[in-house]
Coordinates of C-alpha atoms in Angstrom, one line a residue:
M1 CA -9.8 15.7 -10.6
R2 CA -11.6 12.7 -12.2
V3 CA -11.1 9.5 -10.3
G4 CA -11.6 5.9 -11.6
A5 CA -11.1 2.5 -10.1
V6 CA -9.7 -0.8 -11.5
I7 CA -10.6 -4.1 -9.9
I8 CA -9.6 -7.5 -11.2
T9 CA -11.3 -10.6 -10.0
M10 CA -11.2 -14.4 -10.5
G11 CA -14.9 -14.5 -9.8
N12 CA -14.5 -16.5 -6.6
R13 CA -15.2 -13.7 -4.1
P14 CA -18.6 -12.3 -5.1
D15 CA -19.6 -11.2 -1.6
E16 CA -16.3 -9.4 -0.9
L17 CA -16.3 -7.8 -4.4
R18 CA -19.8 -6.4 -3.7
A19 CA -18.8 -5.0 -0.4
L20 CA -15.8 -3.4 -2.0
L21 CA -17.9 -1.8 -4.8
D22 CA -20.3 -0.5 -2.2
S23 CA -17.4 1.1 -0.3
V24 CA -16.3 2.8 -3.5
A25 CA -19.8 4.0 -4.3
K26 CA -19.9 5.8 -0.8
Q27 CA -16.8 7.9 -1.5
D28 CA -17.2 11.6 -0.9
G29 CA -17.1 14.0 -3.8
D30 CA -17.7 13.2 -7.4
K31 CA -18.6 9.6 -8.4
V32 CA -15.7 7.2 -8.9
E33 CA -16.1 5.3 -12.2
V34 CA -15.4 1.6 -11.7
V35 CA -14.2 -1.1 -14.1
V36 CA -14.2 -4.7 -12.9
V37 CA -12.0 -7.1 -15.0
G38 CA -12.8 -10.8 -14.9
N39 CA -9.3 -12.3 -15.3
G40 CA -10.2 -15.5 -17.2
S41 CA -13.5 -15.8 -15.4
P42 CA -17.0 -14.4 -15.5
V43 CA -17.6 -11.3 -13.4
P44 CA -20.2 -11.9 -10.6
D45 CA -23.3 -9.7 -10.4
V46 CA -22.3 -6.0 -9.9
P47 CA -24.3 -2.8 -9.8
E48 CA -25.5 -1.5 -13.2
A49 CA -23.2 1.5 -13.1
V50 CA -20.1 -0.7 -12.9
R51 CA -18.5 -1.5 -16.2
T52 CA -17.2 -5.1 -16.6
I53 CA -14.7 -6.8 -18.9
E54 CA -14.4 -10.6 -19.1
L55 CA -11.1 -11.9 -20.4
P56 CA -11.0 -15.4 -22.1
E57 CA -7.9 -16.3 -20.2
N58 CA -6.0 -15.2 -17.0
L59 CA -3.5 -12.6 -18.0
G60 CA -2.0 -12.4 -14.5
I61 CA -2.2 -9.4 -12.1
P62 CA -0.3 -6.8 -14.3
G63 CA -2.0 -7.9 -17.5
G64 CA -5.5 -7.7 -16.0
R65 CA -4.8 -4.3 -14.5
N66 CA -3.5 -3.0 -17.8
V67 CA -6.8 -4.1 -19.5
G68 CA -8.6 -2.0 -16.8
I69 CA -6.3 1.0 -17.4
E70 CA -7.1 0.9 -21.2
A71 CA -10.8 0.7 -20.5
F72 CA -10.4 4.3 -19.4
G73 CA -9.0 5.3 -22.8
P74 CA -5.3 5.0 -23.9
S75 CA -3.2 5.0 -20.8
G76 CA -6.3 5.8 -18.8
R77 CA -6.5 9.4 -20.1
D78 CA -10.3 9.6 -19.6
V79 CA -9.6 10.1 -15.9
D80 CA -6.9 11.9 -14.0
I81 CA -6.4 9.3 -11.2
L82 CA -6.9 5.5 -11.2
M83 CA -7.3 3.6 -8.0
F84 CA -6.3 -0.1 -8.0
L85 CA -8.0 -2.2 -5.3
D86 CA -8.0 -6.0 -4.4
D87 CA -11.4 -7.6 -4.9
D88 CA -11.3 -8.8 -1.3
G89 CA -10.4 -5.5 0.1
L90 CA -12.7 -2.7 1.4
L91 CA -12.2 1.1 1.6
A92 CA -12.3 1.8 5.3
L93 CA -13.2 5.5 5.1
H94 CA -15.5 7.6 2.9
D95 CA -12.8 10.2 2.1
T96 CA -10.1 8.2 0.4
A97 CA -10.9 9.3 -3.2
E98 CA -11.2 12.9 -2.0
L99 CA -7.8 12.6 -0.2
C100 CA -6.3 11.3 -3.4
R101 CA -7.6 14.3 -5.3
Q102 CA -6.3 16.6 -2.7
A103 CA -2.9 15.0 -2.6
F104 CA -2.4 15.0 -6.4
E105 CA -3.6 18.5 -6.8
A106 CA -1.3 19.8 -4.1
D107 CA 1.9 18.1 -5.4
P108 CA 2.4 18.1 -9.2
E109 CA 5.4 15.8 -8.8
L110 CA 3.4 13.1 -7.0
G111 CA 2.7 10.2 -9.3
I112 CA 1.7 7.3 -7.1
I113 CA 0.1 6.9 -3.6
S114 CA 0.4 3.6 -1.7
F115 CA -2.5 3.1 0.8
R116 CA -2.2 1.5 4.2
I117 CA -3.5 -2.1 4.4
A118 CA -5.1 -3.1 7.7
D119 CA -6.7 -6.3 8.9
P120 CA -10.5 -5.5 9.3
E121 CA -10.7 -7.5 12.6
T122 CA -7.5 -6.4 14.3
G123 CA -6.6 -3.2 12.6
V124 CA -3.0 -4.5 12.3
T125 CA -0.9 -3.6 9.4
Q126 CA 1.6 -6.3 8.4
R127 CA 5.2 -5.2 8.1
R128 CA 5.4 -6.4 4.5
H129 CA 2.6 -3.9 3.7
V130 CA 4.6 -0.9 4.6
P131 CA 6.7 -0.2 1.5
R132 CA 10.0 1.0 3.0
L133 CA 12.8 -0.6 5.0
R134 CA 12.0 1.3 8.2
A135 CA 8.5 -0.3 8.6
A136 CA 8.1 -0.5 12.4
D137 CA 5.6 2.4 12.4
P138 CA 2.9 1.8 9.8
M139 CA 1.1 5.0 10.9
R140 CA 4.0 7.2 9.7
S141 CA 3.4 8.6 6.2
S142 CA 6.4 9.2 4.0
R143 CA 8.0 9.2 0.5
V144 CA 8.8 5.7 -0.6
T145 CA 10.3 3.9 -3.5
T146 CA 7.6 1.3 -4.3
F147 CA 3.9 0.7 -3.6
L148 CA 1.4 -1.9 -2.8
G149 CA -0.3 -3.4 -5.9
G150 CA -3.9 -3.9 -4.6
A151 CA -4.2 -0.6 -2.7
N152 CA -3.0 2.4 -4.5
A153 CA -3.8 5.3 -6.7
V154 CA -1.8 6.4 -9.8
R155 CA -1.9 9.7 -11.7
T156 CA -2.7 8.5 -15.3
K157 CA -0.1 10.8 -16.7
V158 CA 2.5 8.3 -15.3
F159 CA 1.1 5.6 -17.5
A160 CA 1.1 8.0 -20.5
E161 CA 4.8 8.8 -19.8
V162 CA 6.4 5.5 -18.7
G163 CA 3.9 2.8 -19.8
G164 CA 1.8 0.3 -17.8
L165 CA 2.6 -2.6 -15.7
P166 CA 4.9 -5.4 -17.2
D167 CA 2.4 -8.0 -18.5
E168 CA 5.0 -10.7 -18.6
F169 CA 5.6 -10.7 -14.8
F170 CA 2.2 -12.2 -14.3
Y171 CA 2.6 -12.0 -10.5
A172 CA 5.1 -10.4 -8.2
H173 CA 7.3 -7.2 -8.4
E174 CA 5.3 -5.6 -11.1
E175 CA 4.7 -2.6 -8.9
T176 CA 8.4 -2.0 -8.2
D177 CA 9.1 -2.2 -11.9
L178 CA 6.5 0.6 -12.5
A179 CA 7.7 2.5 -9.5
W180 CA 11.3 2.5 -10.7
R181 CA 10.4 3.7 -14.1
A182 CA 8.2 6.4 -12.6
L183 CA 11.0 7.6 -10.3
D184 CA 13.4 7.6 -13.2
A185 CA 11.0 9.9 -15.1
G186 CA 10.9 12.4 -12.1
W187 CA 7.7 11.3 -10.4
M188 CA 7.5 10.7 -6.6
I189 CA 5.6 8.1 -4.6
D190 CA 4.0 8.5 -1.2
Y191 CA 2.9 6.1 1.4
R192 CA -0.2 7.5 3.2
S193 CA -1.3 5.9 6.4
D194 CA -4.6 7.8 6.4
M195 CA -5.8 6.1 3.2
V196 CA -6.8 2.7 4.4
L197 CA -7.9 -0.6 2.7
Y198 CA -9.2 -3.2 4.9
H199 CA -7.9 -6.6 3.8
P200 CA -7.7 -10.0 5.7
T201 CA -4.2 -10.9 6.9
T202 CA -2.7 -13.4 4.5
A203 CA 0.7 -14.9 3.6
P204 CA 2.0 -14.2 0.0
S205 CA 3.3 -17.9 0.0
R206 CA -0.3 -19.1 -0.2
H207 CA 0.1 -18.8 -4.0
A208 CA 1.5 -22.0 -5.4
V209 CA 3.7 -20.1 -7.9
Y210 CA 5.0 -17.6 -5.2
H211 CA 8.6 -18.8 -4.7
R212 CA 9.3 -19.3 -8.5
M213 CA 7.8 -16.1 -9.6
V214 CA 9.3 -14.0 -6.8
A215 CA 12.7 -15.2 -7.8
R216 CA 12.2 -15.0 -11.6
N217 CA 10.7 -11.5 -11.6
R218 CA 13.4 -10.3 -9.2
V219 CA 16.0 -11.2 -11.8
W220 CA 13.9 -9.6 -14.5
L221 CA 13.3 -6.5 -12.5
A222 CA 17.2 -6.0 -12.1
R223 CA 17.9 -6.9 -15.8
R224 CA 15.3 -4.4 -17.1
N225 CA 15.9 -1.4 -14.8
L226 CA 19.2 -1.4 -13.1
P227 CA 22.6 -0.1 -14.3
A228 CA 24.8 -3.0 -15.3
L229 CA 27.2 -2.6 -12.3
L230 CA 24.3 -2.9 -9.8
V231 CA 22.6 -6.0 -11.3
P232 CA 24.9 -8.6 -9.6
V233 CA 25.0 -6.6 -6.4
Y234 CA 21.3 -6.4 -6.1
L235 CA 20.7 -10.1 -7.0
G236 CA 23.5 -11.2 -4.7
V237 CA 22.0 -9.4 -1.8
W238 CA 18.6 -11.0 -2.4
L239 CA 20.2 -14.5 -2.8
L240 CA 21.9 -14.1 0.6
L241 CA 18.6 -12.8 2.2
T242 CA 16.7 -15.8 0.8
L243 CA 19.2 -18.2 2.3
V244 CA 19.3 -16.5 5.6
R245 CA 15.5 -16.8 5.9
R246 CA 15.9 -20.6 5.5
P247 CA 12.9 -21.5 3.4
S248 CA 11.8 -25.1 3.1
R249 CA 13.6 -27.4 0.7
P250 CA 10.7 -27.4 -1.8
A251 CA 10.4 -23.6 -1.6
L252 CA 14.2 -23.2 -2.0
K253 CA 14.1 -25.5 -5.1
A254 CA 11.3 -23.5 -6.6
W255 CA 13.1 -20.3 -5.8
F256 CA 16.3 -21.4 -7.5
G257 CA 14.3 -22.7 -10.4
G258 CA 12.7 -19.2 -10.9
F259 CA 16.2 -17.5 -10.4
R260 CA 17.6 -19.6 -13.2
E261 CA 14.5 -18.9 -15.3
G262 CA 15.0 -15.2 -14.8
W263 CA 18.4 -15.4 -16.5
T264 CA 17.5 -17.7 -19.3
T265 CA 14.2 -16.1 -20.5
S266 CA 13.5 -12.7 -22.0
C267 CA 12.8 -10.0 -19.4
G268 CA 11.3 -7.6 -21.9
P269 CA 12.9 -4.2 -22.9
R270 CA 15.9 -3.1 -20.9
R271 CA 15.9 0.6 -19.9
P272 CA 18.5 1.1 -17.1
M273 CA 17.7 3.9 -14.7
K274 CA 19.9 7.0 -14.5
W275 CA 22.5 7.1 -11.8
R276 CA 20.7 10.2 -10.4
T277 CA 17.7 8.0 -9.9
V278 CA 19.9 5.6 -8.0
W279 CA 20.9 8.5 -5.8
R280 CA 17.3 9.5 -5.4
L281 CA 16.4 6.0 -4.3
T282 CA 19.2 6.0 -1.9
R283 CA 18.2 9.4 -0.4
L284 CA 14.7 8.0 0.1
G285 CA 16.1 5.2 2.2
R286 CA 16.2 2.3 -0.1
P287 CA 19.2 2.1 -2.5
P288 CA 18.4 -0.3 -5.3
V289 CA 20.7 -3.0 -4.0
I290 CA 18.1 -4.3 -1.5

């Protein structure tokens, strides 16, 4: 199976980007074709074999990745698999692309693979990087209901069937939006602990827009994808969880501002998932109310 890779960059981590590209070039098997998208910034120097696209403005994470997808033809059809990698990450092993080929070939229902993210210094995988509720053991691979945005592989047939990432989200929860649409179309998602991306340990709150966008996009996610009966349940649970976590006053103010924005602005097209998809999510351990 043909494998491509999409990397978006703000141009501010040239050394890390070069190291990542070197790790992609060292993958076993056929060559992985790479596209680097400069998201509102010039692309640093890259090897000649790497294609680059420089966007005049920052389209956000999903918008930038969607441009990368289309660089491989409509819905990425020029390849069978697309890997999405953070520009400050590093593929830890040389067999990741080959393992992706094997996994997708062996399971025709498999649509998305979520890699394990590990700190390069300590080898520790943060709990938030294991895309399931029972996250205590990051070394356990399993079926899951979402995936990690900067460390994954997607069968391009998924994009052809359900569309790309939601551009309007800009940052946060765009992966879950795609995951729910893929699951609703009958595709499955795996978390694989043996496919590793090294990435420095960070806190998502480092982004100034984190609290507002997390809240706004949570509302959009529910409004776009959930049956009407589940929308208030899902958002009510997340409101309670946010209060229990006791964020700072400025963070809580930003969160409520985003929550309000999620209700008062357009969320894009609404395509509620089937009730059998709700049951599938429940059987996989994460009913769409949390």
